[in-house]
Amino acid sequence: MAHIDLGIDEKQFPGISGPMRYRPETAQPLNELAEVLLRAPHTLPAGERELIAAYVSGRNECTFCCASHSAFAAAQLDDGMTLVEQVRADLDSAPISAKLRALLRIAGAVQISGRNVTPELVADARAQGATDLEIHDTVLIAAAFCMYNRYVDGLGTFAPEGPDAYTETARRIVDVGYGSSAPLRSTTAPTS
């Protein structure tokens, strides 16, 4: 049970979706930020941006955000959940591009503290082909997900167990994004 009464069935509206229904006026800008960071054109592919969100959320031990964004990344990456799990388990040996690895190192540094992003990390990302826009967006995705993770965990919201609980939401995010008015739902909840 969440730390506060959200006025909803948490199993129907798990994780961040409960607080967003509780406070729709703050949900709108949070969803707009997620839409721009994770789906807008002119930066990394959406699956890679979702992978950054999942990686940071895993490092923050945020069960809901890590599971949901892992599912969202897997739905948009050629190697699916296998790749997501490889990145989360061992970034150094995961079969990803050197550029994405360098950007994930920056994201990991941001997760600890923004001050942990060093000129060397940025130079390495640039040397691997990352643009300033990609470096910027990586830092902002990592910082935003530290906030989203703390929002979810700070309110103690319910997180469904198992990857299947996030499959339906992953399809919706891929199809319509974060700006839709459709609520986030677990597949364990009845749908209407």
CSV table of C-alpha atoms in Angstrom, one decimal:
chain,number,residue,atom,x,y,z
A,1,MET,CA,0.0,0.0,0.0
A,2,ALA,CA,1.3,3.5,-0.9
A,3,HIS,CA,2.4,5.8,1.9
A,4,ILE,CA,-0.6,8.0,1.2
A,5,ASP,CA,-4.1,7.2,0.1
A,6,LEU,CA,-4.1,7.8,-3.7
A,7,GLY,CA,-7.8,7.1,-4.0
A,8,ILE,CA,-7.3,4.3,-6.5
A,9,ASP,CA,-6.8,0.6,-6.8
A,10,GLU,CA,-3.0,0.3,-6.8
A,11,LYS,CA,-3.0,-3.0,-8.6
A,12,GLN,CA,-5.0,-1.4,-11.4
A,13,PHE,CA,-2.7,1.8,-11.4
A,14,PRO,CA,0.7,0.6,-10.2
A,15,GLY,CA,3.9,2.5,-9.8
A,16,ILE,CA,3.9,6.0,-11.2
A,17,SER,CA,0.4,5.7,-12.7
A,18,GLY,CA,-1.2,5.9,-9.2
A,19,PRO,CA,0.4,9.2,-8.2
A,20,MET,CA,-0.2,10.6,-11.7
A,21,ARG,CA,-3.9,9.9,-11.3
A,22,TYR,CA,-3.8,11.4,-7.8
A,23,ARG,CA,-2.3,14.6,-9.1
A,24,PRO,CA,-3.0,15.0,-12.8
A,25,GLU,CA,-1.7,18.6,-12.9
A,26,THR,CA,1.8,17.3,-12.2
A,27,ALA,CA,1.3,14.2,-14.3
A,28,GLN,CA,1.0,16.3,-17.5
A,29,PRO,CA,4.4,17.9,-17.4
A,30,LEU,CA,6.0,14.7,-16.2
A,31,ASN,CA,4.5,12.8,-19.1
A,32,GLU,CA,5.4,15.6,-21.5
A,33,LEU,CA,9.1,15.4,-20.3
A,34,ALA,CA,9.1,11.6,-20.7
A,35,GLU,CA,7.7,11.9,-24.2
A,36,VAL,CA,10.3,14.4,-25.3
A,37,LEU,CA,13.2,12.6,-23.7
A,38,LEU,CA,12.2,9.1,-24.7
A,39,ARG,CA,10.4,9.4,-28.0
A,40,ALA,CA,11.0,12.7,-29.7
A,41,PRO,CA,12.9,12.7,-32.9
A,42,HIS,CA,16.5,13.9,-33.5
A,43,THR,CA,18.4,12.0,-30.9
A,44,LEU,CA,19.2,8.3,-30.0
A,45,PRO,CA,16.7,5.6,-31.1
A,46,ALA,CA,13.8,5.3,-28.7
A,47,GLY,CA,14.8,1.8,-27.6
A,48,GLU,CA,18.3,3.0,-26.5
A,49,ARG,CA,16.8,6.0,-24.6
A,50,GLU,CA,14.4,3.5,-22.8
A,51,LEU,CA,17.5,1.4,-22.1
A,52,ILE,CA,19.1,4.4,-20.4
A,53,ALA,CA,16.0,4.9,-18.3
A,54,ALA,CA,16.0,1.2,-17.3
A,55,TYR,CA,19.7,1.2,-16.5
A,56,VAL,CA,19.4,4.2,-14.2
A,57,SER,CA,16.3,2.9,-12.6
A,58,GLY,CA,18.0,-0.5,-12.0
A,59,ARG,CA,21.0,1.2,-10.4
A,60,ASN,CA,18.5,3.2,-8.2
A,61,GLU,CA,16.8,-0.1,-7.3
A,62,CYS,CA,13.4,1.2,-8.4
A,63,THR,CA,11.5,-2.0,-9.1
A,64,PHE,CA,8.6,-0.4,-11.0
A,65,CYS,CA,10.6,2.0,-13.2
A,66,CYS,CA,13.3,-0.6,-14.0
A,67,ALA,CA,10.8,-3.3,-14.9
A,68,SER,CA,8.6,-1.0,-16.9
A,69,HIS,CA,11.3,0.7,-18.9
A,70,SER,CA,13.2,-2.6,-19.4
A,71,ALA,CA,9.9,-3.8,-21.1
A,72,PHE,CA,9.6,-0.6,-23.1
A,73,ALA,CA,13.3,-0.9,-24.2
A,74,ALA,CA,12.9,-4.6,-25.0
A,75,ALA,CA,9.9,-3.9,-27.2
A,76,GLN,CA,12.0,-1.5,-29.3
A,77,LEU,CA,15.4,-3.2,-29.5
A,78,ASP,CA,16.2,-6.0,-31.9
A,79,ASP,CA,17.6,-8.2,-29.2
A,80,GLY,CA,14.8,-7.5,-26.8
A,81,MET,CA,14.9,-8.3,-23.1
A,82,THR,CA,18.0,-10.4,-23.6
A,83,LEU,CA,20.0,-7.3,-24.5
A,84,VAL,CA,18.4,-5.3,-21.7
A,85,GLU,CA,19.3,-7.9,-19.1
A,86,GLN,CA,22.9,-8.1,-20.5
A,87,VAL,CA,23.4,-4.4,-20.2
A,88,ARG,CA,22.0,-4.3,-16.7
A,89,ALA,CA,24.1,-7.3,-15.6
A,90,ASP,CA,27.4,-6.2,-17.1
A,91,LEU,CA,27.7,-3.0,-19.1
A,92,ASP,CA,31.3,-3.8,-20.1
A,93,SER,CA,30.6,-7.1,-21.8
A,94,ALA,CA,27.1,-6.3,-23.2
A,95,PRO,CA,26.9,-6.5,-27.0
A,96,ILE,CA,26.1,-2.8,-27.6
A,97,SER,CA,27.9,-0.1,-29.6
A,98,ALA,CA,30.9,1.7,-28.0
A,99,LYS,CA,28.9,4.9,-28.3
A,100,LEU,CA,25.9,3.5,-26.3
A,101,ARG,CA,28.3,2.0,-23.7
A,102,ALA,CA,30.0,5.4,-23.3
A,103,LEU,CA,26.6,7.1,-22.9
A,104,LEU,CA,25.4,4.6,-20.4
A,105,ARG,CA,28.6,5.2,-18.4
A,106,ILE,CA,27.6,8.9,-18.3
A,107,ALA,CA,24.1,7.9,-17.2
A,108,GLY,CA,25.6,5.8,-14.5
A,109,ALA,CA,27.7,8.7,-13.3
A,110,VAL,CA,24.7,11.0,-13.2
A,111,GLN,CA,22.8,8.4,-11.2
A,112,ILE,CA,25.5,8.7,-8.5
A,113,SER,CA,25.8,12.5,-8.8
A,114,GLY,CA,25.9,14.9,-11.6
A,115,ARG,CA,29.3,15.9,-10.5
A,116,ASN,CA,30.6,12.4,-11.3
A,117,VAL,CA,30.3,13.2,-15.0
A,118,THR,CA,33.9,14.0,-15.9
A,119,PRO,CA,35.4,15.6,-19.0
A,120,GLU,CA,36.9,12.2,-19.7
A,121,LEU,CA,33.5,10.5,-19.8
A,122,VAL,CA,32.3,13.2,-22.2
A,123,ALA,CA,35.4,13.0,-24.3
A,124,ASP,CA,35.1,9.2,-24.6
A,125,ALA,CA,31.4,9.5,-25.7
A,126,ARG,CA,32.4,12.0,-28.3
A,127,ALA,CA,35.3,9.8,-29.4
A,128,GLN,CA,32.7,7.0,-29.9
A,129,GLY,CA,30.6,9.2,-32.1
A,130,ALA,CA,28.1,10.7,-29.6
A,131,THR,CA,26.8,14.2,-30.5
A,132,ASP,CA,26.4,17.0,-27.9
A,133,LEU,CA,22.6,16.5,-28.2
A,134,GLU,CA,23.0,12.8,-27.4
A,135,ILE,CA,25.2,13.6,-24.4
A,136,HIS,CA,22.8,16.3,-23.3
A,137,ASP,CA,19.8,14.0,-23.6
A,138,THR,CA,21.6,11.1,-21.8
A,139,VAL,CA,22.4,13.4,-18.8
A,140,LEU,CA,18.8,14.7,-18.8
A,141,ILE,CA,17.2,11.2,-19.1
A,142,ALA,CA,19.4,9.9,-16.2
A,143,ALA,CA,18.6,12.9,-14.0
A,144,ALA,CA,14.9,12.7,-14.8
A,145,PHE,CA,14.8,9.1,-14.0
A,146,CYS,CA,16.5,9.7,-10.7
A,147,MET,CA,13.5,12.0,-10.0
A,148,TYR,CA,10.9,9.6,-11.4
A,149,ASN,CA,12.4,6.7,-9.3
A,150,ARG,CA,12.4,8.8,-6.1
A,151,TYR,CA,8.8,9.8,-6.9
A,152,VAL,CA,7.6,6.2,-7.2
A,153,ASP,CA,9.7,4.8,-4.3
A,154,GLY,CA,9.2,7.9,-2.1
A,155,LEU,CA,5.4,7.3,-2.2
A,156,GLY,CA,5.9,3.5,-1.7
A,157,THR,CA,3.7,2.6,-4.6
A,158,PHE,CA,2.8,-1.0,-5.7
A,159,ALA,CA,5.0,-2.6,-8.4
A,160,PRO,CA,3.7,-5.7,-10.1
A,161,GLU,CA,6.1,-8.7,-10.2
A,162,GLY,CA,7.4,-10.3,-13.3
A,163,PRO,CA,8.0,-9.0,-16.8
A,164,ASP,CA,4.6,-10.1,-18.1
A,165,ALA,CA,3.0,-7.5,-15.9
A,166,TYR,CA,4.5,-4.7,-18.1
A,167,THR,CA,3.9,-6.1,-21.6
A,168,GLU,CA,0.6,-4.4,-22.2
A,169,THR,CA,1.9,-1.0,-21.1
A,170,ALA,CA,5.0,-1.5,-23.3
A,171,ARG,CA,2.8,-2.0,-26.4
A,172,ARG,CA,0.8,1.1,-25.5
A,173,ILE,CA,3.9,3.2,-25.0
A,174,VAL,CA,5.4,2.1,-28.3
A,175,ASP,CA,2.2,2.7,-30.1
A,176,VAL,CA,1.0,6.0,-28.6
A,177,GLY,CA,3.7,7.3,-26.2
A,178,TYR,CA,3.6,9.0,-22.8
A,179,GLY,CA,1.3,11.8,-23.8
A,180,SER,CA,-1.9,9.7,-24.2
A,181,SER,CA,-4.6,10.0,-21.6
A,182,ALA,CA,-4.8,6.2,-21.3
A,183,PRO,CA,-3.8,5.1,-17.8
A,184,LEU,CA,-0.8,2.9,-17.2
A,185,ARG,CA,-2.1,-0.5,-16.3
A,186,SER,CA,-0.7,-3.8,-15.2
A,187,THR,CA,-1.8,-6.8,-17.2
A,188,THR,CA,-2.7,-8.3,-13.8
A,189,ALA,CA,-5.5,-5.8,-13.6
A,190,PRO,CA,-8.8,-6.0,-15.5
A,191,THR,CA,-8.9,-3.8,-18.5
A,192,SER,CA,-11.9,-1.7,-19.6
